[in-house]
Short mmCIF file of N, CA and C in Angstrom, two decimals:
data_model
loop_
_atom_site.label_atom_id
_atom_site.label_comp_id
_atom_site.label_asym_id
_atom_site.label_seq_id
_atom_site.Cartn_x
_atom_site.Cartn_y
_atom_site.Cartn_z
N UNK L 27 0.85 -1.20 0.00
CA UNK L 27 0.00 0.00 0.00
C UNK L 27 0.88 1.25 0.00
N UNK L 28 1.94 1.29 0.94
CA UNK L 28 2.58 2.64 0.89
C UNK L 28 3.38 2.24 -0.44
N UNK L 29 4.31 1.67 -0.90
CA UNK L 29 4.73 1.54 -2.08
C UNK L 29 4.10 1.89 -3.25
N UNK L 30 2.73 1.72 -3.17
CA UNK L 30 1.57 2.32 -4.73
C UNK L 30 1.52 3.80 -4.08
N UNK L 31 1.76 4.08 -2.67
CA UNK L 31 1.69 5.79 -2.78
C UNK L 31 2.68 6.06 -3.07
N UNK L 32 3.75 6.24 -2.71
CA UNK L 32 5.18 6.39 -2.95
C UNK L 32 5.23 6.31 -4.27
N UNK L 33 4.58 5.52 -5.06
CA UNK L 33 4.60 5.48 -6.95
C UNK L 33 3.95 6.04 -7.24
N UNK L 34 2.75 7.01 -6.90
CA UNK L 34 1.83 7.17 -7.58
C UNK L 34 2.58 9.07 -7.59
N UNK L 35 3.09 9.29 -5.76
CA UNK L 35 3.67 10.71 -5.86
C UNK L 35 5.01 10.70 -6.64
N UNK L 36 5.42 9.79 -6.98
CA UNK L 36 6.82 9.81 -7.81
C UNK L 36 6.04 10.35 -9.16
N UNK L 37 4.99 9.48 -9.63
CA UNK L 37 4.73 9.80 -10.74
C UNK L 37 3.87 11.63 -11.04
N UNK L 38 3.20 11.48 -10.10
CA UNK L 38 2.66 13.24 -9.96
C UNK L 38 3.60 14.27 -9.74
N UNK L 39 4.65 13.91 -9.15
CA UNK L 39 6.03 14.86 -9.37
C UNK L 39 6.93 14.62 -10.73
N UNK L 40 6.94 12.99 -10.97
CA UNK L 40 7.73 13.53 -12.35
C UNK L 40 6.49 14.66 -13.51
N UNK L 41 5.30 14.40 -13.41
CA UNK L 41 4.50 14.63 -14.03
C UNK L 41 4.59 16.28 -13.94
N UNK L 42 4.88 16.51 -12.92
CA UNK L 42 4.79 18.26 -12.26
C UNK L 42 5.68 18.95 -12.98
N UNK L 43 6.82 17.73 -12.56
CA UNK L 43 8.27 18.00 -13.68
C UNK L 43 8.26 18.54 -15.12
N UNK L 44 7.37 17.74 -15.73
CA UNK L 44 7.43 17.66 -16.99
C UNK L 44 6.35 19.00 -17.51
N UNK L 45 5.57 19.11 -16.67
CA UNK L 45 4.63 20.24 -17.20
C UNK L 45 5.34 21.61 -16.54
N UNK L 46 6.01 21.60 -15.52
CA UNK L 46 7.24 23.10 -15.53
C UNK L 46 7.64 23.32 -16.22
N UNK L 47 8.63 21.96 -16.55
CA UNK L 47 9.61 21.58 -18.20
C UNK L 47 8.94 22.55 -19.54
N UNK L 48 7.93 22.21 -19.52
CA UNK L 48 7.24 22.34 -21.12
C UNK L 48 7.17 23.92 -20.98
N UNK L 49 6.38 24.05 -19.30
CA UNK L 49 6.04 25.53 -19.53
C UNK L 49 7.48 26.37 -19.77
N UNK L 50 8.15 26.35 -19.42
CA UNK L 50 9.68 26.81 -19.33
C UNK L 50 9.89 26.79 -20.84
N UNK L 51 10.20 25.94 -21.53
CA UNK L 51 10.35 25.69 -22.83
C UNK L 51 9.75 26.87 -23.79
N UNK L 52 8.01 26.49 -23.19
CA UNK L 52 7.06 27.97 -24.22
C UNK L 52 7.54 29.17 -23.92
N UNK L 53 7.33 29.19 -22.71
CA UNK L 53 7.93 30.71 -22.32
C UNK L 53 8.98 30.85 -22.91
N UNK L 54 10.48 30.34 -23.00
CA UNK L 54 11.90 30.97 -23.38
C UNK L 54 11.31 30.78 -25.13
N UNK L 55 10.64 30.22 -25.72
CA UNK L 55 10.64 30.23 -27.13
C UNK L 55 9.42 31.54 -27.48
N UNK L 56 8.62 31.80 -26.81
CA UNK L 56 8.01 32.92 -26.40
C UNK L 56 8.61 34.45 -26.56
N UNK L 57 9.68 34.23 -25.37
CA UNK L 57 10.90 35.39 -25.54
C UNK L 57 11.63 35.58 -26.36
N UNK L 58 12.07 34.40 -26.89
CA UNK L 58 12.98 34.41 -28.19
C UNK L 58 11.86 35.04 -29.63
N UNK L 59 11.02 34.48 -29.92
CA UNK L 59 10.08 34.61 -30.29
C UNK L 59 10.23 36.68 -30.71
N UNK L 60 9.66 37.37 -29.50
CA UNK L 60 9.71 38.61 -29.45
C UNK L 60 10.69 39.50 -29.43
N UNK L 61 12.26 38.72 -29.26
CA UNK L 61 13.26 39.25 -29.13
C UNK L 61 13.43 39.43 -30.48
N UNK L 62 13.28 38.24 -31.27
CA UNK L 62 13.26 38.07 -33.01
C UNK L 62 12.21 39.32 -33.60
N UNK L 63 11.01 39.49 -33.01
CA UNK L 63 10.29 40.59 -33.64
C UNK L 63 11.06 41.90 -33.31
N UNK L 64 11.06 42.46 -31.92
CA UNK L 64 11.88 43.40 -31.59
C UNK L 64 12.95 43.94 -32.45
N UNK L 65 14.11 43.05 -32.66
CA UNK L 65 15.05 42.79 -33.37
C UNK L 65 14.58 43.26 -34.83
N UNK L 66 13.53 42.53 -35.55
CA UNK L 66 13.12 42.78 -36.67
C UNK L 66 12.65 44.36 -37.17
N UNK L 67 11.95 44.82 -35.89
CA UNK L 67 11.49 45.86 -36.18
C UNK L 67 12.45 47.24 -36.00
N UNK L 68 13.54 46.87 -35.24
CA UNK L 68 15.28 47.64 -34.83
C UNK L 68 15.20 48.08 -36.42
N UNK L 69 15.73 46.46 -37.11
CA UNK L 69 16.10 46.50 -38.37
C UNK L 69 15.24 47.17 -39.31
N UNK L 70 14.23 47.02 -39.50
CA UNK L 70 13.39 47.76 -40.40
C UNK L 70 13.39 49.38 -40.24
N UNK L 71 13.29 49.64 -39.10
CA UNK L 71 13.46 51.07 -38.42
C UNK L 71 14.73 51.76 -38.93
N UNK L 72 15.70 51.05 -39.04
CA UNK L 72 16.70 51.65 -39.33
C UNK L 72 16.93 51.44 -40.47
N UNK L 73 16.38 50.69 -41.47
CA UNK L 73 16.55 50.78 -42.61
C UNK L 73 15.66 52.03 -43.08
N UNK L 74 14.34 52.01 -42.48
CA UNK L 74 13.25 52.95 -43.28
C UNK L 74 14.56 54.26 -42.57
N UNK L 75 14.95 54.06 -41.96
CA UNK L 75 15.98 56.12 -41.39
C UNK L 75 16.97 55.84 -42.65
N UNK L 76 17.60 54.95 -42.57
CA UNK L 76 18.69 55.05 -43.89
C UNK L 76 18.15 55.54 -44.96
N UNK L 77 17.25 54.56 -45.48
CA UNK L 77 16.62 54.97 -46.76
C UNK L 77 16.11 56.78 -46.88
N UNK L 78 15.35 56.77 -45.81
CA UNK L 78 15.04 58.48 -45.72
C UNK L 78 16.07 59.26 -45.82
N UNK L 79 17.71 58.80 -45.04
CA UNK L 79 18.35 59.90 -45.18
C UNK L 79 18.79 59.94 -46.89
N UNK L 80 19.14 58.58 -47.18
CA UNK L 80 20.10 58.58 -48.46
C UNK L 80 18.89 59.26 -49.56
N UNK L 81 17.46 59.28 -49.38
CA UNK L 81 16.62 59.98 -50.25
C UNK L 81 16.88 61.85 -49.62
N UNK L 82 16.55 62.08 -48.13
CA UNK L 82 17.25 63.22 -48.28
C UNK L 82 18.64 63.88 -49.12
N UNK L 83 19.38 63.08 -48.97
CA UNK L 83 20.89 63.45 -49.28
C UNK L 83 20.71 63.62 -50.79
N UNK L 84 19.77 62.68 -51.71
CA UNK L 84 19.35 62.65 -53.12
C UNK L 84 18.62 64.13 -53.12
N UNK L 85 17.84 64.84 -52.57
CA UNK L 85 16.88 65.76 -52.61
C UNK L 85 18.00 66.88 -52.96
N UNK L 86 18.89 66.51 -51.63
CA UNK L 86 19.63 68.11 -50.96
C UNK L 86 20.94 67.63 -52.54
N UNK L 87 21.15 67.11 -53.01
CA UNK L 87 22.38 67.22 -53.72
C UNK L 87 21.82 67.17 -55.25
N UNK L 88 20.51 66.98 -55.70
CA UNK L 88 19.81 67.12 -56.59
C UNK L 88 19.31 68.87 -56.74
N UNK L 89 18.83 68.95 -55.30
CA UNK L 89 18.80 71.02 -55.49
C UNK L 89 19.69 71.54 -55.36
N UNK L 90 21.18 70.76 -54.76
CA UNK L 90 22.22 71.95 -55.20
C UNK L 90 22.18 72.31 -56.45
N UNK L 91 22.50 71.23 -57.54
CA UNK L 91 22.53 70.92 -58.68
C UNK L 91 21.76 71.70 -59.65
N UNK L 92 20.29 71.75 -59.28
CA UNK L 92 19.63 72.83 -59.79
C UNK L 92 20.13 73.99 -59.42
N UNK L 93 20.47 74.82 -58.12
CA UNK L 93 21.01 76.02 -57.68
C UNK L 93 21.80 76.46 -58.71
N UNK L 94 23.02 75.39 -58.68
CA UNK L 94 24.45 75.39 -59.36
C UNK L 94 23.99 75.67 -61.01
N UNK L 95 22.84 75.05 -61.61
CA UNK L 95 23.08 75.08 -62.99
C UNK L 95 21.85 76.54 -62.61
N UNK L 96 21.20 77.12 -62.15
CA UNK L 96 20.64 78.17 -62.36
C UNK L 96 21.82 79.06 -62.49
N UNK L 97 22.66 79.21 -61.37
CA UNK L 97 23.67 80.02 -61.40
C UNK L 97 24.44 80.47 -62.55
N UNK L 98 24.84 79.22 -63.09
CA UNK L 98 25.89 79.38 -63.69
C UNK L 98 24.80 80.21 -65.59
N UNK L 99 23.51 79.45 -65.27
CA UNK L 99 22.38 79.75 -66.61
C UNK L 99 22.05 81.92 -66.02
N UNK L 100 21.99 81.91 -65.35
CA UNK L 100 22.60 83.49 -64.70
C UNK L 100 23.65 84.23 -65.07
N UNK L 101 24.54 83.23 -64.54
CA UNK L 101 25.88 84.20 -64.95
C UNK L 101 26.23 84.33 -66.77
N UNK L 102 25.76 83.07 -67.35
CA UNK L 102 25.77 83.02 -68.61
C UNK L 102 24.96 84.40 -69.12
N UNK L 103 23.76 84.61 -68.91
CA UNK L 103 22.76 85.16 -69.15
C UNK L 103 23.68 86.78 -68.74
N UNK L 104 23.72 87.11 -68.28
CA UNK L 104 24.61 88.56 -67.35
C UNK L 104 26.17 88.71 -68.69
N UNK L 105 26.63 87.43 -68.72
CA UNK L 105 28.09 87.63 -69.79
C UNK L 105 27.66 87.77 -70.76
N UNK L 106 26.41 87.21 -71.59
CA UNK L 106 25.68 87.80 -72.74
C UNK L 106 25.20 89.27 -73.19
N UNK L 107 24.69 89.55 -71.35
CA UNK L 107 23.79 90.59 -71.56
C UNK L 107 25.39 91.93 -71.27
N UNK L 108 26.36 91.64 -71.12
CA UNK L 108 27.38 92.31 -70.86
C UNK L 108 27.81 92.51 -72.39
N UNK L 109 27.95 91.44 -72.73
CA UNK L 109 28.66 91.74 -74.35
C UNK L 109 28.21 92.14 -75.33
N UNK L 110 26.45 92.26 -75.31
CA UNK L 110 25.72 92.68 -76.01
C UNK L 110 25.93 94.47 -75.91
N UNK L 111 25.95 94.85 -74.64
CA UNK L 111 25.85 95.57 -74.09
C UNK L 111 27.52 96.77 -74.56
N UNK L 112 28.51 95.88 -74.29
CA UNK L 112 30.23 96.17 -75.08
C UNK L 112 29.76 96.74 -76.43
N UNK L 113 29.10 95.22 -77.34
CA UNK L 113 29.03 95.62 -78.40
C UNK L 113 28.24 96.83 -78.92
N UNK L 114 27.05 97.41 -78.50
CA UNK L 114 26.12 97.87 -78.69
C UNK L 114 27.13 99.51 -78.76
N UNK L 115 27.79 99.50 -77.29
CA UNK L 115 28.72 100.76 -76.85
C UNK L 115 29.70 101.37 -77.99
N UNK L 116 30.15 99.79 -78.57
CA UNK L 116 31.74 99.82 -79.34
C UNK L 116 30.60 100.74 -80.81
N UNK L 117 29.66 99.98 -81.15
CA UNK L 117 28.56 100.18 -82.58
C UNK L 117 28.52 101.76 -82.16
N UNK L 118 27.89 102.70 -80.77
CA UNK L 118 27.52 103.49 -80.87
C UNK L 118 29.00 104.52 -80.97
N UNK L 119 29.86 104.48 -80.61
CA UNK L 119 31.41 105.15 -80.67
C UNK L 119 31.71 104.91 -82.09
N UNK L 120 31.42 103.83 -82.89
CA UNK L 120 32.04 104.10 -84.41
C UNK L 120 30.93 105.30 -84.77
N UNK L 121 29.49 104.96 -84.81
CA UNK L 121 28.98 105.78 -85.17
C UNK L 121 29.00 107.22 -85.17
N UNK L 122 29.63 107.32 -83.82
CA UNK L 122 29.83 108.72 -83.31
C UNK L 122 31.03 109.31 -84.63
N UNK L 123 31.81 108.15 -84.08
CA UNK L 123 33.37 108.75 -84.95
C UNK L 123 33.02 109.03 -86.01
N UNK L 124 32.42 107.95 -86.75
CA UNK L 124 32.08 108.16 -88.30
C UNK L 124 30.73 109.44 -88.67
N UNK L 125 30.25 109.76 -87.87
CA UNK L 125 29.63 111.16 -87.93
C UNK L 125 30.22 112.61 -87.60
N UNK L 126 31.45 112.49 -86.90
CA UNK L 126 31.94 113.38 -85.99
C UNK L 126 32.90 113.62 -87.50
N UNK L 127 33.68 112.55 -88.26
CA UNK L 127 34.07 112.66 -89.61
C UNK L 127 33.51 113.13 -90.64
N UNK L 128 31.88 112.84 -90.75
CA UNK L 128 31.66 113.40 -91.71
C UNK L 128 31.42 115.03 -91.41
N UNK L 129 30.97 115.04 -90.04
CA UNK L 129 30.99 116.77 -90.04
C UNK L 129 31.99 117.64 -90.47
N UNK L 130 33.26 116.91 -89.91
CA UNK L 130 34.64 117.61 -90.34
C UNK L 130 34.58 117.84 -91.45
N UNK L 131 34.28 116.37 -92.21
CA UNK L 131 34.78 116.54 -94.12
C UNK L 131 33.85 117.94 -94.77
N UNK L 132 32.65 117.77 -93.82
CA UNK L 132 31.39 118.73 -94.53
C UNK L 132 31.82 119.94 -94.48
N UNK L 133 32.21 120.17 -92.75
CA UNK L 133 32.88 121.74 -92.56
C UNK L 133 34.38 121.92 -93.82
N UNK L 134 35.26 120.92 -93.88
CA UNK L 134 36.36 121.08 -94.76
C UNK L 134 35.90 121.60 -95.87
N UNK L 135 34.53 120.79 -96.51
CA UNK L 135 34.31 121.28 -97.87
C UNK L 135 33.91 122.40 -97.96
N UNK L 136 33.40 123.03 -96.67
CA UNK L 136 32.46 124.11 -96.66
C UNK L 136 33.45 125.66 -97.23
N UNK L 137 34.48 125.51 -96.22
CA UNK L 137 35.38 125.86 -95.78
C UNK L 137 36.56 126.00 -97.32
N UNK L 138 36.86 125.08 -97.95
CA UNK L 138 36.90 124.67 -99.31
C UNK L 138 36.39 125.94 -100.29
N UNK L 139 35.04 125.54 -100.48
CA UNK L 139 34.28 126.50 -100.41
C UNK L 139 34.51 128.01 -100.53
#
């Protein structure tokens, strides 16, 4: 009689055993489990910041670029409007000269005359 108790609490303790066991088991695969999501979502997080910056860095070095070629479509525009401007000066000084000549020749002939 005590021997079938003695077996029966051996067996309700290994039994106790085994269902700690298991629970222990779920739980740490549980944790692991969320450590893996956690982890996952680290990674994604920091990819979606990478990606944002390297698309910032595309934005900011794409509008220099525009800045830079306005500039330089500016300064082009200004060296045009400069030489137009030379030339126009140099056109109005011949004209001068070449009128300021013919007055002379006119007065010479007059004078002639």
């Amino acid at each position: 009689m005590a021997m079938a108790m003695y077996v029966t609490m051996a067996m309700y303790v290994t039994m106790a055993m085994y269902v700690t066991m298991a629970m222990y088991v779920t739980m740490a695969i549980c944790v692991t489990l969320v450590m893996y999501v956690a982890m996952a979502m680290y990674v994604a997080m920091a990819m979606c910041v990478a990606m944002a910056m390297y698309v910032a860095m595309a934005v900011y070095v794409t509008m220099a670029m525009y800045v830079t070629m306005a500039m330089y479509v500016a300064m082009a525009m200004y060296v045009a409007m400069a030489m137009c401007v030379a030339m126009a000066m140099c056109f109005a000084l011949v004209m001068y000269v070449a009128m300021a000549m013919c007055v002379a020749l006119v007065m010479y002939v007059a004078m002639a005359m």
